[in-house]
PDB file of C-alpha atoms in Angstrom:
ATOM      1  CA  LEU A   1     127.603 117.804  84.121  1.00 68.00           C
ATOM      2  CA  GLU A   2     129.546 117.106  87.172  1.00 74.00           C
ATOM      3  CA  LEU A   3     127.919 116.242  90.501  1.00 73.00           C
ATOM      4  CA  ALA A   4     129.876 116.125  93.972  1.00 74.00           C
ATOM      5  CA  SER A   5     127.188 113.751  95.201  1.00 73.00           C
ATOM      6  CA  PRO A   6     124.560 111.729  93.281  1.00 68.00           C
ATOM      7  CA  THR A   7     121.494 113.484  94.943  1.00 68.00           C
ATOM      8  CA  PRO A   8     121.129 117.278  95.149  1.00 67.00           C
ATOM      9  CA  GLN A   9     121.728 119.133  98.382  1.00 71.00           C
ATOM     10  CA  LEU A  10     119.922 122.193  99.552  1.00 72.00           C
ATOM     11  CA  PRO A  11     120.130 125.030 100.211  1.00 78.00           C
ATOM     12  CA  SER A  12     122.848 125.384  97.638  1.00 88.00           C
ATOM     13  CA  TYR A  13     124.467 128.670  96.314  1.00 95.00           C
ATOM     14  CA  ALA A  14     124.803 128.930  92.700  1.00 95.00           C
ATOM     15  CA  ARG A  15     127.060 131.121  90.370  1.00 96.00           C
ATOM     16  CA  VAL A  16     125.618 131.664  86.647  1.00 96.00           C
ATOM     17  CA  ILE A  17     128.023 133.070  84.104  1.00 95.00           C
ATOM     18  CA  THR A  18     126.684 133.861  80.550  1.00 96.00           C
ATOM     19  CA  ALA A  19     128.368 135.002  77.570  1.00 96.00           C
ATOM     20  CA  TRP A  20     128.434 135.574  73.653  1.00 97.00           C
ATOM     21  CA  GLY A  21     130.989 134.116  71.655  1.00 95.00           C
ATOM     22  CA  ASP A  22     132.168 133.257  68.259  1.00 96.00           C
ATOM     23  CA  PRO A  23     130.271 130.035  67.523  1.00 95.00           C
ATOM     24  CA  LYS A  24     133.307 128.815  65.340  1.00 95.00           C
ATOM     25  CA  LYS A  25     135.407 128.877  68.494  1.00 95.00           C
ATOM     26  CA  ALA A  26     133.056 126.865  70.736  1.00 94.00           C
ATOM     27  CA  ASP A  27     135.087 123.714  70.530  1.00 95.00           C
ATOM     28  CA  LYS A  28     138.158 125.608  71.796  1.00 95.00           C
ATOM     29  CA  VAL A  29     136.316 127.145  74.877  1.00 94.00           C
ATOM     30  CA  ILE A  30     134.710 123.981  75.509  1.00 93.00           C
ATOM     31  CA  GLU A  31     138.040 122.038  76.086  1.00 95.00           C
ATOM     32  CA  MET A  32     139.216 125.110  78.086  1.00 93.00           C
ATOM     33  CA  VAL A  33     136.447 124.871  80.406  1.00 92.00           C
ATOM     34  CA  ARG A  34     136.847 121.220  80.627  1.00 92.00           C
ATOM     35  CA  GLN A  35     140.758 121.748  81.607  1.00 92.00           C
ATOM     36  CA  THR A  36     139.640 124.349  84.472  1.00 90.00           C
ATOM     37  CA  LEU A  37     137.079 121.972  85.863  1.00 91.00           C
ATOM     38  CA  PRO A  38     139.391 119.937  88.126  1.00 92.00           C
ATOM     39  CA  LYS A  39     140.458 123.011  89.955  1.00 91.00           C
ATOM     40  CA  LEU A  40     137.165 124.150  90.576  1.00 91.00           C
ATOM     41  CA  LYS A  41     136.169 120.734  91.810  1.00 92.00           C
ATOM     42  CA  GLN A  42     138.694 121.066  94.389  1.00 93.00           C
ATOM     43  CA  GLN A  43     137.511 123.897  95.843  1.00 94.00           C
ATOM     44  CA  PRO A  44     135.840 123.737  99.543  1.00 95.00           C
ATOM     45  CA  GLY A  45     131.989 123.384  99.012  1.00 94.00           C
ATOM     46  CA  PHE A  46     131.786 122.116  95.538  1.00 94.00           C
ATOM     47  CA  ARG A  47     128.414 120.569  94.685  1.00 92.00           C
ATOM     48  CA  SER A  48     127.808 120.597  90.905  1.00 91.00           C
ATOM     49  CA  PHE A  49     128.682 122.184  87.647  1.00 94.00           C
ATOM     50  CA  SER A  50     127.018 122.111  84.243  1.00 94.00           C
ATOM     51  CA  ALA A  51     127.616 124.172  80.909  1.00 94.00           C
ATOM     52  CA  GLY A  52     125.940 124.610  77.747  1.00 95.00           C
ATOM     53  CA  VAL A  53     126.595 126.251  74.427  1.00 95.00           C
ATOM     54  CA  ASN A  54     124.132 127.243  71.485  1.00 96.00           C
ATOM     55  CA  ARG A  55     126.411 126.471  68.663  1.00 95.00           C
ATOM     56  CA  ALA A  56     124.195 128.598  66.295  1.00 95.00           C
ATOM     57  CA  THR A  57     124.302 131.900  68.023  1.00 95.00           C
ATOM     58  CA  GLY A  58     127.507 131.335  70.312  1.00 95.00           C
ATOM     59  CA  ARG A  59     125.642 132.112  73.606  1.00 96.00           C
ATOM     60  CA  GLY A  60     126.887 129.886  76.322  1.00 96.00           C
ATOM     61  CA  PHE A  61     126.716 129.587  80.160  1.00 96.00           C
ATOM     62  CA  THR A  62     128.234 127.754  83.074  1.00 95.00           C
ATOM     63  CA  LEU A  63     126.619 126.950  86.442  1.00 95.00           C
ATOM     64  CA  SER A  64     128.353 125.995  89.653  1.00 95.00           C
ATOM     65  CA  SER A  65     126.828 125.200  93.010  1.00 93.00           C
ATOM     66  CA  TRP A  66     128.342 125.641  96.515  1.00 94.00           C
ATOM     67  CA  ALA A  67     127.373 124.667  99.939  1.00 94.00           C
ATOM     68  CA  THR A  68     127.499 128.109 101.468  1.00 94.00           C
ATOM     69  CA  ALA A  69     127.604 131.759  99.842  1.00 95.00           C
ATOM     70  CA  GLU A  70     130.900 132.134 101.372  1.00 96.00           C
ATOM     71  CA  GLN A  71     132.446 128.828  99.682  1.00 96.00           C
ATOM     72  CA  ARG A  72     131.063 130.121  96.388  1.00 95.00           C
ATOM     73  CA  GLU A  73     132.851 133.617  96.855  1.00 95.00           C
ATOM     74  CA  ALA A  74     135.969 131.898  97.692  1.00 94.00           C
ATOM     75  CA  SER A  75     135.815 129.889  94.666  1.00 93.00           C
ATOM     76  CA  ASN A  76     135.217 132.870  92.586  1.00 90.00           C
ATOM     77  CA  ALA A  77     138.259 134.545  93.880  1.00 87.00           C
ATOM     78  CA  ALA A  78     140.585 131.101  93.127  1.00 86.00           C
ATOM     79  CA  THR A  79     139.009 130.775  89.581  1.00 86.00           C
ATOM     80  CA  ALA A  80     138.527 134.240  88.350  1.00 86.00           C
ATOM     81  CA  SER A  81     141.965 134.297  86.458  1.00 88.00           C
ATOM     82  CA  SER A  82     141.138 131.688  84.075  1.00 87.00           C
ATOM     83  CA  ARG A  83     137.922 133.414  82.833  1.00 88.00           C
ATOM     84  CA  GLN A  84     139.605 136.055  80.794  1.00 89.00           C
ATOM     85  CA  PRO A  85     141.697 133.639  78.715  1.00 92.00           C
ATOM     86  CA  VAL A  86     138.772 131.687  77.966  1.00 92.00           C
ATOM     87  CA  ALA A  87     136.852 134.834  76.939  1.00 92.00           C
ATOM     88  CA  ASP A  88     139.534 135.729  74.929  1.00 92.00           C
ATOM     89  CA  ALA A  89     140.024 132.364  73.111  1.00 93.00           C
ATOM     90  CA  GLY A  90     136.375 132.395  72.409  1.00 94.00           C
ATOM     91  CA  GLY A  91     135.982 135.918  71.177  1.00 94.00           C
ATOM     92  CA  MET A  92     133.428 136.329  74.105  1.00 94.00           C
ATOM     93  CA  TYR A  93     131.513 139.384  74.870  1.00 95.00           C
ATOM     94  CA  GLY A  94     128.605 140.353  77.377  1.00 95.00           C
ATOM     95  CA  LEU A  95     129.975 138.338  80.205  1.00 92.00           C
ATOM     96  CA  GLN A  96     127.798 138.277  83.167  1.00 95.00           C
ATOM     97  CA  VAL A  97     128.582 136.572  86.493  1.00 94.00           C
ATOM     98  CA  GLN A  98     125.356 136.292  88.716  1.00 96.00           C
ATOM     99  CA  ASN A  99     124.862 134.631  92.266  1.00 96.00           C
ATOM    100  CA  PHE A 100     121.738 133.052  93.085  1.00 95.00           C
ATOM    101  CA  GLU A 101     120.387 130.853  96.068  1.00 92.00           C
ATOM    102  CA  THR A 102     118.653 127.626  94.715  1.00 84.00           C
ATOM    103  CA  VAL A 103     115.433 126.632  96.179  1.00 79.00           C
ATOM    104  CA  VAL A 104     113.076 123.895  95.503  1.00 69.00           C
ATOM    105  CA  ALA A 105     109.426 124.095  95.834  1.00 67.00           C
ATOM    106  CA  GLU A 106     107.172 120.967  95.707  1.00 68.00           C
ATOM    107  CA  ILE A 107     104.128 121.622  93.800  1.00 71.00           C
ATOM    108  CA  LYS A 108     101.399 118.855  94.240  1.00 76.00           C
ATOM    109  CA  THR A 109      98.794 118.559  91.283  1.00 77.00           C
ATOM    110  CA  PRO A 110      95.466 116.772  91.689  1.00 76.00           C
ATOM    111  CA  ILE A 111      95.096 113.483  90.344  1.00 76.00           C
ATOM    112  CA  ARG A 112      92.190 112.576  88.117  1.00 74.00           C
ATOM    113  CA  ALA A 113      90.159 109.277  89.070  1.00 64.00           C
TER     114      ALA A 113
END
């Protein structure tokens, strides 16, 4: 998990990438993602990054957060070329790139006396 600031800022524009891969190649993929992270963090509007993998199934994700939708799109163009080498190294398939706007809803629950 990487954060540009200690507190979340909203609104935020997220890109979620999911895929399946060979669980035996997870360590290689993790290392490659770590190596591309500095380039991602240098992109204007970077707010946060997180990633995860299920070592039993090989399913994994990355999530990056951006200040504006335009900065999210610009970062996608700047970093998209690194996806294919990572996918190849991990034997990945079913890669999906999805964009979201992050929202927060405060839900107040009653307190029992």
